[in-house]
Tab-separated table of C-alpha atoms and ligand atoms in Angstrom:
chain	number	residue	atom	x	y	z
A	11	MET	CA	4.314	156.604	-45.344
A	12	LYS	CA	4.118	153.576	-47.190
A	13	ARG	CA	6.484	152.254	-49.423
A	14	ALA	CA	5.386	150.722	-52.786
A	15	PRO	CA	5.063	146.878	-52.674
A	16	ILE	CA	8.133	145.406	-54.658
A	17	GLY	CA	8.621	140.887	-54.522
A	18	ARG	CA	10.566	139.468	-52.132
A	19	ILE	CA	11.194	135.705	-52.617
A	20	GLY	CA	12.120	133.983	-49.362
A	21	LEU	CA	14.616	130.901	-50.060
A	22	LEU	CA	13.646	129.135	-46.731
A	23	ALA	CA	13.241	125.769	-45.460
A	24	ALA	CA	13.866	124.472	-49.105
A	25	ALA	CA	12.179	121.027	-48.963
A	26	ILE	CA	14.629	119.571	-51.859
A	27	CYS	CA	13.842	115.686	-51.851
A	28	GLY	CA	16.932	115.068	-54.131
A	29	LEU	CA	16.953	111.543	-55.421
A	30	ALA	CA	13.849	110.003	-53.924
A	31	ALA	CA	10.591	109.045	-56.084
A	32	PRO	CA	8.364	110.292	-54.267
A	33	SER	CA	5.093	109.007	-55.991
A	34	GLY	CA	6.575	105.404	-55.785
A	35	GLN	CA	6.049	103.134	-58.452
A	36	ALA	CA	6.213	105.848	-61.531
A	37	MET	CA	9.480	106.683	-60.529
A	38	ALA	CA	10.760	103.339	-59.743
A	39	GLU	CA	12.536	102.615	-63.008
A	40	GLU	CA	14.212	105.200	-63.167
A	41	ARG	CA	17.815	105.333	-62.167
A	42	ALA	CA	18.173	107.638	-59.202
A	43	GLY	CA	21.469	110.006	-59.685
A	44	SER	CA	22.145	113.058	-57.123
A	45	LEU	CA	22.985	116.119	-56.418
A	46	ASP	CA	23.831	117.909	-53.373
A	47	LYS	CA	21.203	120.152	-52.260
A	48	GLU	CA	23.690	123.115	-51.566
A	49	ILE	CA	24.235	123.067	-55.208
A	50	ILE	CA	20.936	122.772	-56.282
A	51	ARG	CA	19.957	125.726	-53.822
A	52	ARG	CA	22.755	127.869	-55.295
A	53	ILE	CA	21.348	127.212	-58.947
A	54	ILE	CA	18.038	128.357	-57.589
A	55	ARG	CA	19.365	131.527	-56.193
A	56	ARG	CA	20.699	132.896	-59.318
A	57	HIS	CA	18.260	132.404	-61.013
A	58	ILE	CA	15.849	133.667	-58.174
A	59	ASN	CA	15.250	136.967	-60.020
A	60	GLU	CA	13.222	135.215	-62.872
A	61	VAL	CA	10.705	133.882	-60.405
A	62	LYS	CA	10.631	137.108	-58.662
A	63	GLY	CA	9.830	138.815	-62.091
A	64	CYS	CA	6.501	136.799	-61.882
A	65	TYR	CA	5.561	137.781	-58.629
A	66	ASP	CA	6.399	141.460	-58.989
A	67	ARG	CA	3.988	141.777	-62.410
A	68	GLU	CA	1.302	140.223	-59.955
A	69	LEU	CA	1.763	142.396	-57.335
A	70	ALA	CA	1.385	145.654	-59.590
A	71	ALA	CA	-2.684	144.167	-59.735
A	72	LYS	CA	-2.586	142.588	-56.735
A	73	PRO	CA	-0.855	144.659	-53.154
A	74	LEU	CA	-0.497	142.169	-50.792
A	75	SER	CA	-0.925	138.707	-52.596
A	76	MET	CA	1.740	135.735	-51.585
A	77	GLY	CA	2.041	132.295	-51.332
A	78	ARG	CA	3.768	129.609	-51.156
A	79	VAL	CA	4.241	127.833	-54.896
A	80	MET	CA	5.982	124.184	-54.434
A	81	VAL	CA	7.222	123.155	-58.139
A	82	ARG	CA	8.211	119.356	-58.684
A	83	PHE	CA	10.765	119.006	-61.484
A	84	THR	CA	12.816	116.602	-62.782
A	85	ILE	CA	16.680	116.961	-63.720
A	86	ALA	CA	18.150	114.875	-66.022
A	87	PRO	CA	21.181	113.178	-66.859
A	88	ASP	CA	22.682	116.038	-69.040
A	89	GLY	CA	21.535	118.906	-66.599
A	90	THR	CA	18.820	120.041	-67.921
A	91	VAL	CA	15.237	120.515	-66.700
A	92	PRO	CA	13.191	118.113	-69.139
A	93	SER	CA	9.968	118.646	-66.942
A	94	SER	CA	8.619	121.001	-64.469
A	95	GLU	CA	4.780	120.957	-62.478
A	96	LEU	CA	2.971	122.540	-59.820
A	97	GLN	CA	2.970	120.280	-56.887
A	98	SER	CA	1.002	122.481	-54.366
A	99	SER	CA	-0.032	126.259	-54.063
A	100	THR	CA	-1.256	128.727	-51.732
A	101	MET	CA	-1.043	131.546	-53.871
A	102	GLY	CA	-4.389	131.469	-55.755
A	103	SER	CA	-2.569	133.073	-58.866
A	104	PRO	CA	-2.537	130.448	-61.851
A	105	ALA	CA	-0.224	133.381	-64.050
A	106	VAL	CA	2.055	133.570	-61.090
A	107	GLU	CA	2.032	129.746	-60.570
A	108	GLN	CA	2.521	128.495	-64.760
A	109	CYS	CA	5.103	131.638	-64.766
A	110	ALA	CA	7.367	129.796	-61.761
A	111	VAL	CA	6.708	126.555	-63.610
A	112	ASP	CA	7.834	127.609	-66.951
A	113	ALA	CA	11.457	129.441	-65.576
A	114	VAL	CA	12.579	126.447	-63.512
A	115	LYS	CA	12.143	124.740	-67.332
A	116	ARG	CA	14.836	126.958	-68.642
A	117	TRP	CA	17.695	126.234	-66.149
A	118	GLU	CA	20.665	124.266	-65.819
A	119	PHE	CA	22.171	122.481	-63.819
A	120	PRO	CA	25.054	120.354	-63.113
A	121	LYS	CA	25.325	116.844	-64.452
A	122	PRO	CA	24.068	114.383	-61.152
A	123	ARG	CA	26.298	111.906	-60.058
A	124	GLY	CA	25.391	108.488	-61.028
A	125	ASP	CA	24.006	109.785	-64.824
A	126	GLY	CA	20.515	109.149	-63.481
A	127	ARG	CA	17.423	111.862	-63.128
A	128	VAL	CA	17.108	113.956	-59.266
A	129	ILE	CA	13.769	115.135	-58.645
A	130	VAL	CA	13.208	118.219	-56.809
A	131	SER	CA	10.003	119.558	-55.061
A	132	TYR	CA	10.793	123.408	-54.261
A	133	PRO	CA	8.814	125.936	-51.971
A	134	PHE	CA	8.875	129.183	-53.871
A	135	VAL	CA	7.846	131.458	-50.861
A	136	PHE	CA	5.780	134.919	-52.113
A	137	LEU	CA	6.201	137.821	-49.746
A	138	PRO	CA	5.872	141.730	-49.628
A	139	GLU	CA	8.728	143.763	-48.739
A	140	PRO	CA	8.357	144.915	-45.202
A	141	THR	CA	5.998	148.114	-44.851
A	142	VAL	CA	6.696	151.082	-42.715
A	143	LEU	CA	3.571	152.078	-40.692
A	144	VAL	CA	5.143	155.359	-38.856
A	145	ALA	CA	8.269	156.336	-40.114
A	146	GLY	CA	9.982	157.728	-36.861
A	147	THR	CA	12.830	160.747	-36.452
A	148	LYS	CA	15.783	158.966	-37.276
A	149	GLY	CA	14.361	156.024	-36.818
A	150	ALA	CA	13.266	156.475	-33.282
A	151	GLY	CA	9.320	155.693	-32.906
A	152	GLU	CA	9.662	153.887	-36.286
A	153	VAL	CA	6.687	150.783	-36.598
A	154	VAL	CA	7.890	148.098	-39.373
A	155	VAL	CA	5.812	145.371	-40.424
A	156	GLU	CA	7.788	142.205	-42.287
A	157	TRP	CA	6.090	139.342	-43.544
A	158	ILE	CA	8.212	136.111	-42.785
A	159	ASP	CA	5.482	133.544	-43.803
A	160	PRO	CA	2.198	134.099	-45.635
A	161	ALA	CA	0.432	133.401	-42.363
A	162	ILE	CA	3.136	135.696	-39.915
A	163	VAL	CA	4.157	139.262	-39.580
A	164	VAL	CA	7.649	140.311	-37.530
A	165	HIS	CA	6.271	143.789	-36.131
A	166	ARG	CA	9.119	145.861	-35.200
A	167	THR	CA	9.132	149.344	-33.302
A	168	THR	CA	12.275	151.103	-32.109
A	169	ASP	CA	12.024	152.980	-29.182
A	170	ALA	CA	13.418	156.552	-28.803
A	171	GLN	CA	16.851	155.222	-27.981
A	172	GLY	CA	16.951	153.943	-30.992
A	173	VAL	CA	16.543	150.121	-29.748
A	174	PRO	CA	14.556	147.696	-31.971
A	175	SER	CA	12.154	145.388	-30.927
A	176	ASN	CA	10.662	142.900	-32.376
A	177	GLY	CA	7.091	141.043	-31.496
A	178	LEU	CA	4.821	139.223	-34.278
A	179	VAL	CA	1.237	139.028	-35.646
A	180	ALA	CA	0.015	135.419	-36.104
A	181	VAL	CA	-2.912	135.774	-38.437
A	182	THR	CA	-4.613	132.571	-37.421
A	183	ASP	CA	-8.230	131.153	-38.946
A	184	ALA	CA	-9.718	132.259	-35.937
A	185	GLY	CA	-8.242	135.929	-36.369
A	186	LEU	CA	-5.247	137.882	-35.228
A	187	VAL	CA	-2.826	137.113	-32.375
A	188	LEU	CA	-0.580	139.175	-31.364
A	189	ILE	CA	2.309	137.641	-29.748
A	190	ASP	CA	4.024	140.829	-27.615
A	191	THR	CA	3.280	144.549	-27.997
A	192	ALA	CA	5.192	147.157	-29.266
A	193	TRP	CA	7.591	149.794	-26.722
A	194	THR	CA	4.343	151.695	-26.532
A	195	ASP	CA	0.435	151.863	-26.220
A	196	ALA	CA	0.550	154.060	-29.355
A	197	GLU	CA	2.752	152.080	-30.930
A	198	THR	CA	0.746	149.019	-30.734
A	199	GLU	CA	-2.268	150.508	-31.557
A	200	THR	CA	-0.776	151.394	-34.725
A	201	VAL	CA	0.294	147.638	-34.908
A	202	LEU	CA	-3.509	146.717	-34.545
A	203	ARG	CA	-5.573	149.203	-36.625
A	204	TRP	CA	-2.914	147.682	-39.548
A	205	GLY	CA	-4.171	144.625	-38.748
A	206	GLU	CA	-7.773	144.981	-38.858
A	207	THR	CA	-7.574	147.220	-41.588
A	208	THR	CA	-4.973	145.620	-43.980
A	209	LEU	CA	-5.235	141.708	-42.912
A	210	HIS	CA	-9.131	142.378	-42.583
A	211	ARG	CA	-9.233	140.293	-39.823
A	212	PRO	CA	-10.215	140.869	-36.133
A	213	TRP	CA	-7.739	140.019	-32.949
A	214	VAL	CA	-9.130	137.288	-31.195
A	215	GLY	CA	-6.384	137.800	-28.379
A	216	ALA	CA	-2.812	138.104	-27.532
A	217	ILE	CA	0.392	136.667	-25.638
A	218	VAL	CA	3.378	137.972	-24.112
A	219	THR	CA	6.633	136.197	-23.725
A	220	HIS	CA	8.091	138.011	-20.822
A	221	ASP	CA	7.710	140.873	-18.107
A	222	HIS	CA	9.654	143.561	-19.573
A	223	ALA	CA	8.948	146.466	-20.893
A	224	ASP	CA	9.524	145.611	-24.918
A	225	ARG	CA	6.740	142.597	-24.214
A	226	VAL	CA	3.960	144.129	-22.394
A	227	GLY	CA	4.885	147.819	-22.603
A	228	GLY	CA	1.935	148.270	-24.996
A	229	LEU	CA	-1.003	146.175	-22.610
A	230	GLY	CA	-3.239	149.528	-22.364
A	231	ALA	CA	-3.887	149.283	-25.956
A	232	LEU	CA	-4.895	145.563	-25.765
A	233	PHE	CA	-6.935	146.299	-22.735
A	234	ARG	CA	-8.821	149.208	-24.434
A	235	ARG	CA	-9.832	147.110	-27.175
A	236	ARG	CA	-10.631	144.290	-24.609
A	237	VAL	CA	-8.455	141.952	-26.757
A	238	PRO	CA	-8.285	139.457	-24.267
A	239	VAL	CA	-3.907	138.505	-22.684
A	240	ALA	CA	-2.617	135.375	-21.781
A	241	ALA	CA	0.829	134.646	-20.321
A	242	LEU	CA	2.768	131.957	-18.267
A	243	ASP	CA	1.745	131.900	-14.748
A	244	LEU	CA	5.138	133.079	-13.683
A	245	THR	CA	4.472	136.243	-15.681
A	246	VAL	CA	1.095	136.760	-14.550
A	247	ALA	CA	2.233	137.070	-10.946
A	248	SER	CA	4.999	139.197	-11.549
A	249	LEU	CA	2.978	141.433	-13.696
A	250	GLY	CA	0.534	141.205	-10.436
A	251	ARG	CA	3.761	142.464	-8.304
A	252	HIS	CA	3.842	145.314	-10.299
A	253	GLY	CA	-0.121	146.244	-9.870
A	254	VAL	CA	-0.647	145.080	-13.533
A	255	ARG	CA	-4.104	142.984	-13.908
A	256	GLY	CA	-6.106	141.233	-16.218
A	257	VAL	CA	-3.390	139.354	-17.945
A	258	THR	CA	-4.837	135.479	-17.437
A	259	THR	CA	-2.230	132.473	-17.157
A	260	LEU	CA	-2.191	130.559	-20.585
A	261	PHE	CA	-0.199	127.837	-18.548
A	262	SER	CA	2.382	127.122	-15.732
A	263	ALA	CA	5.946	126.688	-15.898
A	264	ALA	CA	5.338	123.414	-14.523
A	265	ALA	CA	2.858	122.132	-17.129
A	266	GLY	CA	5.675	123.261	-19.424
A	267	ALA	CA	4.470	123.639	-22.957
A	268	PHE	CA	1.092	124.454	-24.175
A	269	ALA	CA	-0.542	123.413	-27.466
A	270	ASP	CA	-2.536	126.548	-28.712
A	271	PRO	CA	-5.337	125.180	-31.040
A	272	ARG	CA	-4.849	128.632	-32.869
A	273	GLY	CA	-1.680	126.540	-34.549
A	274	PHE	CA	0.784	127.362	-32.205
A	275	GLU	CA	2.509	125.730	-29.630
A	276	VAL	CA	3.674	128.042	-26.411
A	277	PHE	CA	7.039	126.510	-24.770
A	278	TYR	CA	8.604	127.779	-21.313
A	279	PRO	CA	12.811	126.184	-21.574
A	280	GLY	CA	13.121	127.376	-18.202
A	281	PRO	CA	14.856	130.604	-16.801
A	282	GLY	CA	17.645	132.282	-19.420
A	283	HIS	CA	17.066	135.618	-19.961
A	284	ALA	CA	14.476	136.178	-17.545
A	285	LYS	CA	12.940	133.904	-15.098
A	286	ASP	CA	9.591	133.583	-17.454
A	287	ASN	CA	10.597	133.582	-20.780
A	288	VAL	CA	8.339	131.675	-23.132
A	289	VAL	CA	9.006	131.121	-26.881
A	290	VAL	CA	6.034	130.698	-29.717
A	291	ALA	CA	6.717	127.914	-32.143
A	292	PHE	CA	4.545	127.836	-35.660
A	293	PRO	CA	4.840	124.140	-36.796
A	294	ALA	CA	3.093	125.190	-40.488
A	295	ALA	CA	5.650	127.619	-40.579
A	296	HIS	CA	8.411	126.217	-39.270
A	297	VAL	CA	9.136	129.495	-37.618
A	298	VAL	CA	10.288	129.763	-33.627
A	299	PHE	CA	9.452	133.322	-32.100
A	300	GLY	CA	12.644	132.903	-29.713
A	301	GLY	CA	12.019	136.449	-27.911
A	302	CYS	CA	14.793	137.847	-25.466
A	303	LEU	CA	15.665	134.110	-24.891
A	304	VAL	CA	17.480	134.080	-28.140
A	305	LYS	CA	20.011	136.938	-29.532
A	306	SER	CA	20.233	138.008	-32.734
A	307	THR	CA	23.154	137.054	-35.094
A	308	GLU	CA	24.324	140.634	-35.093
A	309	ALA	CA	23.765	141.071	-31.179
A	310	ARG	CA	27.454	141.701	-29.805
A	311	ASP	CA	26.524	140.876	-26.368
A	312	LEU	CA	23.569	139.883	-24.234
A	313	GLY	CA	22.092	143.316	-23.497
A	314	PHE	CA	19.960	144.042	-19.938
A	315	THR	CA	20.730	140.839	-18.132
A	316	GLY	CA	19.257	142.119	-14.897
A	317	ASP	CA	16.694	139.618	-14.067
A	318	ALA	CA	18.576	136.758	-16.017
A	319	SER	CA	19.613	133.449	-15.292
A	320	LEU	CA	23.257	132.990	-16.864
A	321	ALA	CA	24.120	129.588	-15.565
A	322	ALA	CA	20.850	128.188	-16.750
A	323	TRP	CA	20.322	130.363	-19.849
A	324	PRO	CA	22.621	127.810	-22.187
A	325	ASP	CA	20.409	124.701	-21.206
A	326	ALA	CA	17.394	126.821	-21.804
A	327	VAL	CA	18.589	127.421	-25.624
A	328	ARG	CA	19.503	124.178	-26.224
A	329	ARG	CA	16.332	122.803	-25.125
A	330	VAL	CA	14.734	125.165	-27.751
A	331	ASP	CA	17.334	124.258	-30.220
A	332	ALA	CA	16.395	120.425	-29.676
A	333	ARG	CA	12.722	120.627	-29.721
A	334	TYR	CA	12.055	122.170	-33.142
A	335	PRO	CA	15.148	121.020	-34.739
A	336	ASP	CA	13.662	121.480	-38.405
A	337	PHE	CA	12.529	125.176	-37.698
A	338	GLN	CA	14.378	127.203	-39.980
A	339	THR	CA	13.292	130.479	-39.015
A	340	VAL	CA	14.000	132.048	-35.858
A	341	VAL	CA	12.789	135.488	-34.872
A	342	PRO	CA	15.083	136.818	-31.463
A	343	GLY	CA	13.169	139.549	-29.725
A	344	HIS	CA	15.572	142.178	-31.002
A	345	GLY	CA	17.337	142.518	-34.636
A	346	PRO	CA	17.342	140.757	-37.522
A	347	VAL	CA	15.423	137.431	-38.545
A	348	ASP	CA	17.585	134.613	-38.636
A	349	ARG	CA	16.645	132.306	-41.633
A	350	TRP	CA	19.268	129.582	-41.157
A	351	ARG	CA	18.879	128.713	-37.212
A	352	ALA	CA	22.188	130.303	-36.810
A	353	ALA	CA	20.606	132.132	-33.383
A	354	TYR	CA	20.902	129.484	-31.298
A	355	GLY	CA	24.660	128.795	-31.857
A	356	HIS	CA	25.473	132.712	-31.400
A	357	THR	CA	23.609	132.945	-28.182
A	358	LEU	CA	25.657	130.008	-27.133
A	359	GLU	CA	28.978	131.836	-28.070
A	360	LEU	CA	27.929	135.143	-26.352
A	361	LEU	CA	26.873	133.310	-23.123
A	362	ARG	CA	30.254	131.584	-23.315
A	363	ALA	CA	32.048	134.702	-23.192
A	364	ALA	CA	30.157	136.003	-20.967
A	365	ALA	CA	30.916	133.248	-18.218
A	366	PRO	CA	33.061	133.981	-15.259
A	367	ARG	CA	36.052	131.716	-15.784
B	429	LIG	ZN1	13.235	141.274	-21.160
């Protein structure tokens, strides 16, 4: 059962360069005013439906069109927007691009401090609504795919007990890479088939982020299709102890990290939720897949801690936080996607609450 595509605009990673004059000389003679980034974001948010309307019209004609449209505009000393232009775009739609550029010109901002102009570059990210691939029964067995970037999709499956679990589909130039399987082979196969038929790319690999059922439960579907699966050496060894062969070593815990030429980094921050938990970071999209090391901002407790290292876990979270300081979007192993990198702090709070006193 598929829902009709309705537009969604991510207000993320707002690359607002306030008073700077990015193109040097041309702007150098203008007096630079200043305006708080939060105020600029608030005004944009207030008008976002005007830009969303541009996208909805496009979706009606071309389902699954998406992309990032960077608009550069000037806020005059009186708060109006005398000029607005397209800076860059991956949308491939002149209609949406022009519509967004024109919309911004109608907006009014507070007067900048210092009685000067403010130049703003703002990325409007246009993404389709989540698609339900399998509806499930009262939530159980549901399979949903949700874009969080034009090149990254979260796959979310809910088990029979109603526990949702997140993995990713990375859309790379080489093809599709699955980060963690769904709960079961059948659900994983649903995601694989969707990728093939909807994204029109082959599956070129998979990575599992530790050895637990919510990460590796659907390995059989990958093996059947002969999709190469890789993991940390500790995960490969642990799977082997449970009689699971066929997963190759991507890198060793001693090496610490692996820069995958397909456009992401896999990082081992040390033991936390599990001894072998790794995270996957996407520099182009500023997204971190935290897996089960990172709890969702809605999580009330740490979940299953049978294989956890509670004493080492906080440092592991801090290492991820410090390594990707400007990656705004964090995908936890379970629960909603965090757009404001608040999940690290929340995980640390849960760990503090769970610590023996
Ligand atoms: Zn786990």
